[in-house]
Short mmCIF file of C-alpha atoms and ligand atoms in Angstrom, two decimals:
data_model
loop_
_atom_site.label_atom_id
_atom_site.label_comp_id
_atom_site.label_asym_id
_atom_site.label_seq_id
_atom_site.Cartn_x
_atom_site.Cartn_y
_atom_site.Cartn_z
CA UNK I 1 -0.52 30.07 -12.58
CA UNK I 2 2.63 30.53 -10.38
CA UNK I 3 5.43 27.96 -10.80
CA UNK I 4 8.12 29.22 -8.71
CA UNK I 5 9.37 27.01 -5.60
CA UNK I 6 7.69 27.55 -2.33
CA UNK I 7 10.58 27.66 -0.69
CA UNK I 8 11.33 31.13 -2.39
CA UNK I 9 8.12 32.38 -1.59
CA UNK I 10 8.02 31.38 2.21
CA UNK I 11 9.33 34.15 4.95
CA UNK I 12 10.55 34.17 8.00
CA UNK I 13 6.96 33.85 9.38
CA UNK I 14 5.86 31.20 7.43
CA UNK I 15 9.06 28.97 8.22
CA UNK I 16 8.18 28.92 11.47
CA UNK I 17 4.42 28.13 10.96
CA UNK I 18 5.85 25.60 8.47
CA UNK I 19 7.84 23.93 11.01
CA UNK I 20 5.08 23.64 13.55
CA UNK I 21 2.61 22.39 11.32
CA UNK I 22 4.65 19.74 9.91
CA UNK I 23 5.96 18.69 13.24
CA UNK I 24 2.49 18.03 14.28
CA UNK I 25 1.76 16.71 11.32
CA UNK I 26 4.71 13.95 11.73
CA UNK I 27 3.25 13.15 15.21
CA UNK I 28 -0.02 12.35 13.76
CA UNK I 29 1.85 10.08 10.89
CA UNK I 30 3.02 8.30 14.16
CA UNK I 31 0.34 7.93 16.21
CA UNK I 32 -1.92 7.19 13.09
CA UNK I 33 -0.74 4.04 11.50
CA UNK I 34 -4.09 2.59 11.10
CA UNK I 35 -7.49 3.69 10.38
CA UNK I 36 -8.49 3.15 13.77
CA UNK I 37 -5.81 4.99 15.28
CA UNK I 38 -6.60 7.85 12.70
CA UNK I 39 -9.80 7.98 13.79
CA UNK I 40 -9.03 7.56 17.64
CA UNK I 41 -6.46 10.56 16.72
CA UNK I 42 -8.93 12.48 14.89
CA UNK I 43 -11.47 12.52 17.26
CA UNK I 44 -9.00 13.12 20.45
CA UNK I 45 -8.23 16.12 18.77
CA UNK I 46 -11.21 17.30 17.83
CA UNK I 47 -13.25 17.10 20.77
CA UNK I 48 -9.74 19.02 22.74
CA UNK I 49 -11.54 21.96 19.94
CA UNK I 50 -14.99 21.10 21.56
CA UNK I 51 -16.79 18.70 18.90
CA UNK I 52 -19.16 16.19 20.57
CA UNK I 53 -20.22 12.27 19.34
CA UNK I 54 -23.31 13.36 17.17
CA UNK I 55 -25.83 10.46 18.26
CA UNK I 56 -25.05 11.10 22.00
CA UNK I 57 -26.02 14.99 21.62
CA UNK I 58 -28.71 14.08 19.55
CA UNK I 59 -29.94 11.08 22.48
CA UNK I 60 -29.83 13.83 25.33
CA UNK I 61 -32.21 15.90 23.13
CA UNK I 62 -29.57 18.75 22.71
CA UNK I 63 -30.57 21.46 19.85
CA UNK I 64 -28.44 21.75 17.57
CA UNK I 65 -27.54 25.79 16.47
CA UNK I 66 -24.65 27.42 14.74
CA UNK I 67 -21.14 27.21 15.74
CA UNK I 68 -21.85 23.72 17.14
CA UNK I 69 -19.30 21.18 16.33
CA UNK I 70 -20.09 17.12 15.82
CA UNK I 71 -18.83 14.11 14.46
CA UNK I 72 -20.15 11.15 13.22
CA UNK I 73 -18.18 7.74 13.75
CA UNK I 74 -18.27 4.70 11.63
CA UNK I 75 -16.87 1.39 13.48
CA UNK I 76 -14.19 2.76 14.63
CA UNK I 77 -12.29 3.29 11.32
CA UNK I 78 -14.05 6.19 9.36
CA UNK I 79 -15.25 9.75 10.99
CA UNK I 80 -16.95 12.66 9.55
CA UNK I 81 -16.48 16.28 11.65
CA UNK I 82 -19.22 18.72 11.42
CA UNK I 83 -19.01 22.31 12.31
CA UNK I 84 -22.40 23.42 12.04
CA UNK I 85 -23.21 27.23 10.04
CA UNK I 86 -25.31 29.73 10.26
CA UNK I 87 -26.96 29.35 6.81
CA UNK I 88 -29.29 25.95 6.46
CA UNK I 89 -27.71 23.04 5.54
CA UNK I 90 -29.37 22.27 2.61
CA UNK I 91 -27.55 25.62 1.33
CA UNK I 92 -25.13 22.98 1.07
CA UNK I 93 -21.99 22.56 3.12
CA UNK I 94 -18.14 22.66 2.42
CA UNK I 95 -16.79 19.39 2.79
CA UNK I 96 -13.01 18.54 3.01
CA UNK I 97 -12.16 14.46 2.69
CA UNK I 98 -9.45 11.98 2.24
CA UNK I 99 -9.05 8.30 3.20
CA UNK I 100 -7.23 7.31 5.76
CA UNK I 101 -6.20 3.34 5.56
CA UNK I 102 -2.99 2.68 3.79
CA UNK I 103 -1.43 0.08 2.23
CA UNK I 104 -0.06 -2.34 4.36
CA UNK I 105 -0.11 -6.35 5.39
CA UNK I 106 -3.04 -7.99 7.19
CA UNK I 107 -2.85 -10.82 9.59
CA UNK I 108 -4.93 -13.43 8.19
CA UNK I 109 -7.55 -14.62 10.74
CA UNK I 110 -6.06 -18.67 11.25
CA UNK I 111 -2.61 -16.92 10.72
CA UNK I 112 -0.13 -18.70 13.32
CA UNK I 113 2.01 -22.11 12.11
CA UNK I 114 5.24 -23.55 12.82
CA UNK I 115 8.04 -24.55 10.00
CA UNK I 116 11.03 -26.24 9.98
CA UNK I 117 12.17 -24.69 13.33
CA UNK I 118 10.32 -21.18 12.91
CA UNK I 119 7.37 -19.46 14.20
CA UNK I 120 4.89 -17.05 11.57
CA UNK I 121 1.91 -15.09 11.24
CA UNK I 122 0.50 -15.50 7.85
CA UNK I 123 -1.21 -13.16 5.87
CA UNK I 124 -3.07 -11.33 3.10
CA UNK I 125 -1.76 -7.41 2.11
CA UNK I 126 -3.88 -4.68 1.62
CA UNK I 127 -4.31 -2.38 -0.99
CA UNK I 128 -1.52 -1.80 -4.21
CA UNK I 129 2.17 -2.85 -3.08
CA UNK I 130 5.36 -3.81 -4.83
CA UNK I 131 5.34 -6.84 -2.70
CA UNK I 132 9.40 -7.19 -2.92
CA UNK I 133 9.12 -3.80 -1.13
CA UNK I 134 8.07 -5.31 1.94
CA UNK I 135 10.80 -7.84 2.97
CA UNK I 136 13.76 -7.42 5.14
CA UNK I 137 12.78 -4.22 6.70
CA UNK I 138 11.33 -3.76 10.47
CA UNK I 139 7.75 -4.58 11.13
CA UNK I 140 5.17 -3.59 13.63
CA UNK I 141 1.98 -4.88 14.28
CA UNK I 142 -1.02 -2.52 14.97
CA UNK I 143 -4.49 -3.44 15.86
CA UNK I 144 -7.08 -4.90 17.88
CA UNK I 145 -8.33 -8.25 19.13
CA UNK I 146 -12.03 -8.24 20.27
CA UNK I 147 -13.16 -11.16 22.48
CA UNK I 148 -16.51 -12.95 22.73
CA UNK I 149 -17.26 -11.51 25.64
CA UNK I 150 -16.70 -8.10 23.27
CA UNK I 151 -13.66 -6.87 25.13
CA UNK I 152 -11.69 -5.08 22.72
CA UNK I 153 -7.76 -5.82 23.00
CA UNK I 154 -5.44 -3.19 21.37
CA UNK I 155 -1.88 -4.13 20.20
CA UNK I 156 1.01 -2.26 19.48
CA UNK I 157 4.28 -3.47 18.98
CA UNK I 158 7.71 -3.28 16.98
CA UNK I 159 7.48 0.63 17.60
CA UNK I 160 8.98 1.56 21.43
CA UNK I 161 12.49 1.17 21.63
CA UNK I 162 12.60 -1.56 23.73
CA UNK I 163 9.92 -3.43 21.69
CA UNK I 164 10.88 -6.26 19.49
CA UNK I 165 9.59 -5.87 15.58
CA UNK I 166 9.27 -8.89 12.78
CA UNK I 167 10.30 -8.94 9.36
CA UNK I 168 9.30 -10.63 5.97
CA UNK I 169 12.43 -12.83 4.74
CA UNK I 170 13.58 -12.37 1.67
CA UNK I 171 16.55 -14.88 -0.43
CA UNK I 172 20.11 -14.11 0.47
CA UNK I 173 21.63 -13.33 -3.09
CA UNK I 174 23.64 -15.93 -3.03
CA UNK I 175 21.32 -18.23 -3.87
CA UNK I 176 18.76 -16.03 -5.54
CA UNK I 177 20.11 -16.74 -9.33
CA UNK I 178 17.04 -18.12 -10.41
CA UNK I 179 14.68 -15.68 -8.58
CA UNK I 180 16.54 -12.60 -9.87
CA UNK I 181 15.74 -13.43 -13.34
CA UNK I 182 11.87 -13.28 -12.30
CA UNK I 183 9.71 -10.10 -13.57
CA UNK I 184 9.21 -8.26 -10.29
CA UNK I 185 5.53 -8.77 -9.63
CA UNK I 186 6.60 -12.51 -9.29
CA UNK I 187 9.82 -11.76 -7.28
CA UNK I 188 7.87 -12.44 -3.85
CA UNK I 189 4.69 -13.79 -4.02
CA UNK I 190 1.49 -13.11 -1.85
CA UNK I 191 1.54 -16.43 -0.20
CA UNK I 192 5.41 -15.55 0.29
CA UNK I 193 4.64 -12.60 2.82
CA UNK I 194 4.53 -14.12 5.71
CA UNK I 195 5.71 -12.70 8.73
CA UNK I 196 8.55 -14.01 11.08
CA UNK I 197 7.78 -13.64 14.59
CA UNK I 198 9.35 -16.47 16.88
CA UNK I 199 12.00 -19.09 16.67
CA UNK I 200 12.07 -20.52 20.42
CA UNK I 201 10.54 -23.63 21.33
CA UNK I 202 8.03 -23.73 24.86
CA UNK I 203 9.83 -25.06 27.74
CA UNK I 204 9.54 -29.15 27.84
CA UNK I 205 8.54 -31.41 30.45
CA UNK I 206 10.86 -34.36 31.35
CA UNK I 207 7.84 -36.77 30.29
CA UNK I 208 8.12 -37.48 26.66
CA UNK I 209 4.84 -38.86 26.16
CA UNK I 210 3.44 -35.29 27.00
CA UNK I 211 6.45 -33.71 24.03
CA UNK I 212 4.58 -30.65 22.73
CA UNK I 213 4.50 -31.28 18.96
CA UNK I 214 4.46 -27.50 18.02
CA UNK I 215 6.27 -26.34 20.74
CA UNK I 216 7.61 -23.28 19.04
CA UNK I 217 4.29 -22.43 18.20
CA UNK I 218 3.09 -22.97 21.77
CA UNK I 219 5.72 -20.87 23.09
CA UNK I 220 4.16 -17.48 21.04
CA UNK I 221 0.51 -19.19 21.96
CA UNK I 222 1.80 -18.89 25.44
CA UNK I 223 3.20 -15.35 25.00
CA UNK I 224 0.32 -13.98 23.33
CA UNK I 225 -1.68 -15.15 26.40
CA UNK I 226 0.32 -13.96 28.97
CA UNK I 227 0.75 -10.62 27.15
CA UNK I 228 -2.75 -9.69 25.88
CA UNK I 229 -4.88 -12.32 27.55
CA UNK I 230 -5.31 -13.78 23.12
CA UNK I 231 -5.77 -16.79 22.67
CA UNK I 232 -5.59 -18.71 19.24
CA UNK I 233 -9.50 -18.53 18.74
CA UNK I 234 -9.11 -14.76 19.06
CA UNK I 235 -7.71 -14.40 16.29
CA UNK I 236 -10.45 -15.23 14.52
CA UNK I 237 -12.03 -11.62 15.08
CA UNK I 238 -9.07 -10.29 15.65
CA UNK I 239 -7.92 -6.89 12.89
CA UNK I 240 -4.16 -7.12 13.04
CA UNK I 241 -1.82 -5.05 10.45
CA UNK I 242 1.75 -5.11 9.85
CA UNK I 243 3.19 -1.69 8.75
CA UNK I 244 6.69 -0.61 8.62
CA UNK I 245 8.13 0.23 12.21
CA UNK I 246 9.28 3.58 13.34
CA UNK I 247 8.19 6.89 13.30
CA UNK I 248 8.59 9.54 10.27
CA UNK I 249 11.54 10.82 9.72
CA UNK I 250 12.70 14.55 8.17
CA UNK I 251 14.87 13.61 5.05
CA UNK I 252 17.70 15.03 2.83
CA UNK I 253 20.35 17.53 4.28
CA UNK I 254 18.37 20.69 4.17
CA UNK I 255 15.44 18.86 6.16
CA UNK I 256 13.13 20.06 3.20
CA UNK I 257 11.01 16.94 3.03
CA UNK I 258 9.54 14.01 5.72
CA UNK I 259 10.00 10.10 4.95
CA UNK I 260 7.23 8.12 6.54
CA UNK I 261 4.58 4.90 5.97
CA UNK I 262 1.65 6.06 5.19
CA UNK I 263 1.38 9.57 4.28
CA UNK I 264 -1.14 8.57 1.26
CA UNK I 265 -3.30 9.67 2.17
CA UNK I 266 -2.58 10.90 6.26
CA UNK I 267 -1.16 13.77 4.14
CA UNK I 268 -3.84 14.93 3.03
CA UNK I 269 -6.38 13.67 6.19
CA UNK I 270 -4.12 15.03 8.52
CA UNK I 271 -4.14 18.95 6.72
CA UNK I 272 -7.46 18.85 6.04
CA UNK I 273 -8.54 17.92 9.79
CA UNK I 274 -5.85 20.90 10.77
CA UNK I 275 -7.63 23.13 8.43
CA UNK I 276 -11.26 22.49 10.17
CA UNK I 277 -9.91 22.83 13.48
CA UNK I 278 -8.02 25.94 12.96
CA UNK I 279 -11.35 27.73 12.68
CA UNK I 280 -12.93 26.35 15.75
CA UNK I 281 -13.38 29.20 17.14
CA UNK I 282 -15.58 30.87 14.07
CA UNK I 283 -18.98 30.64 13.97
CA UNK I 284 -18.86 30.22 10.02
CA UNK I 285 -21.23 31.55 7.17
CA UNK I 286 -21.64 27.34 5.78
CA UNK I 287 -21.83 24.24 7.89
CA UNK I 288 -17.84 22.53 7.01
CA UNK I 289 -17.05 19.02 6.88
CA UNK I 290 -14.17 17.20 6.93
CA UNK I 291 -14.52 13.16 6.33
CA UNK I 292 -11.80 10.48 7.30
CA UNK I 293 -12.93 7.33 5.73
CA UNK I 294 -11.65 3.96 5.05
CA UNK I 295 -11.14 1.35 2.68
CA UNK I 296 -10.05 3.56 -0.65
CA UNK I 297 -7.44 0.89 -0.99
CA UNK I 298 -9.18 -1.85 -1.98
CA UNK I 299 -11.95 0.11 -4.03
CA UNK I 300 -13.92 2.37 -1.30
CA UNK I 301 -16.23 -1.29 -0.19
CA UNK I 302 -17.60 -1.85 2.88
CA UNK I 303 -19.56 0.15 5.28
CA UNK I 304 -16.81 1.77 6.50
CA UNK I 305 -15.97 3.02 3.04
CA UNK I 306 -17.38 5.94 1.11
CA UNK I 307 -19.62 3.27 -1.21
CA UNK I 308 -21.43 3.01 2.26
CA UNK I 309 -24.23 4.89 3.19
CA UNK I 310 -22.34 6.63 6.42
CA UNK I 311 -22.27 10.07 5.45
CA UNK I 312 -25.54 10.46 3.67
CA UNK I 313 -27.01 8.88 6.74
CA UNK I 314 -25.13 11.50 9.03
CA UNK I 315 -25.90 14.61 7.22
CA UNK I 316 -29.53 13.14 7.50
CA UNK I 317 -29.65 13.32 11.15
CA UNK I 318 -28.20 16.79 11.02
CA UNK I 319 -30.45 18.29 8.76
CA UNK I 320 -33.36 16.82 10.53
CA UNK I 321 -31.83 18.51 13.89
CA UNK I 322 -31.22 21.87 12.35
CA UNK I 323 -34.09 22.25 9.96
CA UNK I 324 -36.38 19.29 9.59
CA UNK I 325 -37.32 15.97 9.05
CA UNK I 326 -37.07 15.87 4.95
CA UNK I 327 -35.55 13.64 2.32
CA UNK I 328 -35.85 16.75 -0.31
CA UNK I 329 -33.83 19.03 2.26
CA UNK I 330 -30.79 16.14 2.90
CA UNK I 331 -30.38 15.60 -1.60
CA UNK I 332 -30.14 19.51 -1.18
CA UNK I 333 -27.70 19.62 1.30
CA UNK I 334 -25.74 17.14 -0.88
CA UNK I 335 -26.26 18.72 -4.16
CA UNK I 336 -25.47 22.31 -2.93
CA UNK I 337 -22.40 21.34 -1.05
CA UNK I 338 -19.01 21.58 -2.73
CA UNK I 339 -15.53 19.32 -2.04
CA UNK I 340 -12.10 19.15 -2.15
CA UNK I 341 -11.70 15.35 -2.08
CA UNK I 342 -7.92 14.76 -1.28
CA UNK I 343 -5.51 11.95 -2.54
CA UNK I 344 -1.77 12.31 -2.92
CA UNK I 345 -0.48 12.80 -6.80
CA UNK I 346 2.38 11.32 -8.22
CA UNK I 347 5.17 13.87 -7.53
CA UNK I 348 7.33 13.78 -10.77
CA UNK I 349 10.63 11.53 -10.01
CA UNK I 350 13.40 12.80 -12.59
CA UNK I 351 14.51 8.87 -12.22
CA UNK I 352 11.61 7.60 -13.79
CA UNK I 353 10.62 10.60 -15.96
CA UNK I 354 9.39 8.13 -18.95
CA UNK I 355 6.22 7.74 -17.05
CA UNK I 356 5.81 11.28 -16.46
CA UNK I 357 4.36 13.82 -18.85
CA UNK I 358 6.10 16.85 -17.32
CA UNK I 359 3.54 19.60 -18.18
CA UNK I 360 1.06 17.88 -16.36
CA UNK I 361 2.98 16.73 -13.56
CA UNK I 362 3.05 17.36 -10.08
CA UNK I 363 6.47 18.61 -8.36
CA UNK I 364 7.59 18.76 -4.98
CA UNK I 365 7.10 22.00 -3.31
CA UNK I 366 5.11 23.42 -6.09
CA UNK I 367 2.07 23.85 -4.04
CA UNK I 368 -1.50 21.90 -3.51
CA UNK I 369 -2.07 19.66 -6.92
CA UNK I 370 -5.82 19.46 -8.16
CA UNK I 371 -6.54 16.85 -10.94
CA UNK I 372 -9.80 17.79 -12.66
CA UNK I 373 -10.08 13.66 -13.42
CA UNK I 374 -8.42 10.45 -11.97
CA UNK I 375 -8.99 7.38 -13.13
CA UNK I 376 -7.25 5.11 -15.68
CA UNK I 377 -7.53 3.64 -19.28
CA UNK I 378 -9.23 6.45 -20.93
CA UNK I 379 -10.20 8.28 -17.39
CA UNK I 380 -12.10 5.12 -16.68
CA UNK I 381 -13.76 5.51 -12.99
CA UNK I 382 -13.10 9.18 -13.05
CA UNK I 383 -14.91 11.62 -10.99
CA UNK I 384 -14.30 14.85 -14.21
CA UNK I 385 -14.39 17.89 -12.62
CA UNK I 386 -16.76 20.64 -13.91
CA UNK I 387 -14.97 23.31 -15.57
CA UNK I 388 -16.88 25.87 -13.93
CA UNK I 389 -16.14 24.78 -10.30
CA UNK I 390 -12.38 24.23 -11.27
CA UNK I 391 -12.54 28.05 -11.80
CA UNK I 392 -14.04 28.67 -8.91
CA UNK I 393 -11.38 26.99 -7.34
CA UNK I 394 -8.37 29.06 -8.58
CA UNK I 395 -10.45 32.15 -7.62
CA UNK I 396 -10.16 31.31 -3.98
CA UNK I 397 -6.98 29.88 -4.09
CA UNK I 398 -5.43 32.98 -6.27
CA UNK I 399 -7.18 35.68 -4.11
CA UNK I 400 -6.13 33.46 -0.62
CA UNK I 401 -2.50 33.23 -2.81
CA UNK I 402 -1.80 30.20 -2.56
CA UNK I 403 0.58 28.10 -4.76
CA UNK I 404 -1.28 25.15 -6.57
CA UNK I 405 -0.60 22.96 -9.26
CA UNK I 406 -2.94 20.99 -11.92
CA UNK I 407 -1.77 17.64 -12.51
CA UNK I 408 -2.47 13.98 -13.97
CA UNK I 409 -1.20 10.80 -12.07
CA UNK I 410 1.21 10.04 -15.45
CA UNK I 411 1.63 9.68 -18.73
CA UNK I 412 -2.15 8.54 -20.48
CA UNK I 413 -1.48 4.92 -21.17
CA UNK I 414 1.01 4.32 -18.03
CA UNK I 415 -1.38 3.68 -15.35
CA UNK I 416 -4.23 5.44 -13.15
CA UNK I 417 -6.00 5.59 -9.76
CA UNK I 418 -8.81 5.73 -8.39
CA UNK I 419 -9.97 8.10 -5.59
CA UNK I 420 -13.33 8.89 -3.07
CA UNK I 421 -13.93 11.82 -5.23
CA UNK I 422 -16.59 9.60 -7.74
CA UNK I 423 -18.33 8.54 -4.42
CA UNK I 424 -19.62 12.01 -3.46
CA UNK I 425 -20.52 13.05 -6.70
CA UNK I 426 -22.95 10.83 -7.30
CA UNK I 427 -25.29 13.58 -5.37
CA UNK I 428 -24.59 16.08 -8.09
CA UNK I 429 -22.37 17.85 -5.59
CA UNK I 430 -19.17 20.13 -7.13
CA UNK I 431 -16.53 17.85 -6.59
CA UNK I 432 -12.53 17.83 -7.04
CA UNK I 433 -9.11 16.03 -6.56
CA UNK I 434 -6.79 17.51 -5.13
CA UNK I 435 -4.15 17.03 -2.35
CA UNK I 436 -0.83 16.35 -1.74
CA UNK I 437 2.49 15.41 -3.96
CA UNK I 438 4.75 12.44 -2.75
CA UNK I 439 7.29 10.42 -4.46
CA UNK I 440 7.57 6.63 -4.46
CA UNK I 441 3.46 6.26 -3.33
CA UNK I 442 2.73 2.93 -1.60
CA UNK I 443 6.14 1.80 -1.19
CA UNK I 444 7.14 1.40 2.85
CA UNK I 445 8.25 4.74 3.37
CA UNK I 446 7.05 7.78 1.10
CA UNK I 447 8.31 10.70 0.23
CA UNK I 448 6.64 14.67 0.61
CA UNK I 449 7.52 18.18 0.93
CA UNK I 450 6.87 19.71 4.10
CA UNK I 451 6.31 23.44 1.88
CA UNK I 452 3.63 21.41 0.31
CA UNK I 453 2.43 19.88 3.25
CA UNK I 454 2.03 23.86 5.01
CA UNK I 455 0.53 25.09 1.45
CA UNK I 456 -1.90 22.16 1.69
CA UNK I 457 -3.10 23.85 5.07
CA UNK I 458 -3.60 27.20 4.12
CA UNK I 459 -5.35 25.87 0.75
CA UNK I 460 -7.70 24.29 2.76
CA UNK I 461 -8.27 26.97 5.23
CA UNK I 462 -8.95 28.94 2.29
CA UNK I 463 -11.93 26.64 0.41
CA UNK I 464 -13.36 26.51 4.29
CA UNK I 465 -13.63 30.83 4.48
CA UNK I 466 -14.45 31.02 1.01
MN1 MN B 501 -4.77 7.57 -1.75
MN1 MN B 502 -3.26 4.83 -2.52
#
């Protein structure tokens, strides 16, 4: 196994390819700040490469051959691309997938009250956070609003220049002695998190009888209305999520690495959905997938997450369009199909080495990191690699030479994770984690190496050809 720095390795050539790929690759990380705008993204850019909505082609009767490309979509927030092969699907397929919601803060759905002469939103986060993380930094909220008449309402705001943003208050030091001494997961409290977003009263009528009594509150009521056409009963089915404002940012002096919300796990969406596109144009040996889905934050639920039915049902539809009809032939197409389920690793911080166990670390700009296992307590909720498919694996990376790593999240009794990996093994399918290095995970703004972001391209370029 190679351990040298990519950096060293990379020409001329590549530094250019490297700069274009992460480039687009930071566009995406700003244009994708939720699942649905991943998926609205995704799906913009894949149909640009010619894929069509799979249930539509199938409606208008269209036969489905090789080199076709399709997606699947799941509410809006989870997508699966196909790009159909020559061989039969139940040959099995090569599937590429990563999740694509990220920590963050929701709106809660009766969020807006007035306090003491302020205006806030509250809410309920999403997903693992250092909540302390979270206050006094800019805010934006993304999302939608969807009316009963079903008209969807998107928002956007805190990221345009002349947009305003919110913030989460924190306690000026001053005045924090107490709260300082507090252990850090009770620093700021869930309940605590509430966002800041007005602080001007409504305009008042002369006639005091007719004093709005929440007249700051009415003023945002009024805004919102004016702005959107929400009103307070909107936000009752109304998806709203605060992430950190601004877009992603290259970082350090050299420009070696990119600071940005989100990039577990856009990191490793974003490459793989690169990787798919790239070959397009092929009319490939196997039938490749790459799947976007949603929820691995809070545990993969939900039917937009990969404990749902989606995919299965998808590949279903595909292998009845390409072959036939069969229940046997879609549990083939599962079981024969192999995957490189992505998820960012821990890249090893020198700062906080104690946690690390440095042999089995990841590092920055050490190449694509596979973990045969995940998991936590004992590899607890693990999806375990097979030995033989690891090898497998460094066969096609070695002979497509690219740089890779093998890595655990940290030391054995510090902690654990759990990915989509376990999810897609359950049909007996070759399945494992791999993905993307980047330091301080889950916190606002996280850390990667754009070498590892390239490498993570051409790995998966190379499990698709293989
Ligand atoms: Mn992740
Ligand atoms: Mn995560």
């Amino acid at each position: 196994m190679k351990k040298e720095n990519l950096w060293l390795v990379y020409n001329e050539e590549d530094n250019k390819k490297l700069n274009e790929v992460c480039s687009r690759y930071k566009t995406c990380l700003d244009e994708g700040k939720t699942e649905r705008e991943c998926v609205a993204l995704a799906i913009d850019m894949a149909e640009k490469k010619g894929y069509k909505e799979l249930h539509s082609a199938l409606a208008k009767g269209d036969a489905v051959k090789a080199g076709d490309k399709l997606y699947a979509v799941q509410m809006n927030k989870c997508v699966a691309f196909f790009q159909i092969g020559k061989k039969p699907m139940s040959e099995g397929m090569r599937i590429l997938g990563a999740h694509i919601d990220s920590p963050r803060i929701d709106v809660k759905q009766k969020p807006l009250y007035e306090k003491d002469g302020l205006v806030y939103f509250d809410t309920h986060y999403y997903g693992g956070i250092k909540k302390y993380q979270w206050t006094a930094i800019p805010l934006a909220i993304h999302g939608v609003a969807v009316k009963k008449d079903k008209t969807t309402i998107p928002v956007c705001v805190g990221e345009k220049e002349e947009d305003p943003v919110f913030v989460i208050t924190d306690l000026l030091v001053h005045l924090a002695g107490e709260q300082m001494t507090k252990k850090a997961t009770e620093v700021v409290t869930g309940e605590n998190l509430d966002l800041l977003i007005g602080n001007r009263p409504i305009e008042q009528s002369e006639d005091l009888e007719k004093e709005e009594k929440e007249a700051l509150k009415a003023n945002i009521l009024n805004i919102l209305s004016d702005t959107y056409g929400i009103e307070e009963e909107d936000l009752l089915s109304a998806e709203l999520e605060i992430v950190p404002s601004g877009k992603a940012r290259d970082l350090g002096f050299d420009r070696s690495m990119i600071l940005a919300y989100g990039q577990d796990d856009r990191i490793c969406a974003f490459t793989s959905l690169f990787a798919l596109l790239d070959v397009a144009d092929t009319v490939t040996d196997n039938t490749l997938c790459c799947l976007l889905a949603d929820k691995e934050e809070i545990g993969s639920v939900g039917a937009t997450g990969m404990d749902s039915l989606f995919f299965e049902n998808a590949v279903a539809e595909l292998v009845a369009a390409t072959e036939k009809d069969s229940q046997i032939l879609v549990r083939r197409a599962l079981a024969n199909s192999k995957m490189l389920s992505s998820d960012v690793s821990a890249g090893f911080d020198p700062l906080y080495a104690s946690v690390f166990e440095k042999n089995n670390s990841a590092f920055l700009a050490k190449g694509l990191t596979f973990n045969k296992f995940t998991g936590s307590r004992g590899k607890s909720n693990s999806n375990d690699a097979n030995a033989e498919y690891i090898a497998e694996i460094r066969k096609i990376m070695d002979d497509a030479e690219i740089m890779y790593q093998f890595a655990e999240l940290g030391k054995v009794d510090a902690g654990g994770g759990g990915t989509i990996a376990r999810f897609m093994a359950r049909y007996g399918m070759n399945v494992i984690d791999s993905g993307v290095s980047v330091m301080n995970m889950h916190a606002p703004y996280e850390v990667s190496s754009k070498a590892d972001v390239y490498e993570a391209v051409r790995g998966y370029t190379a499990f698709l050809k293989a």
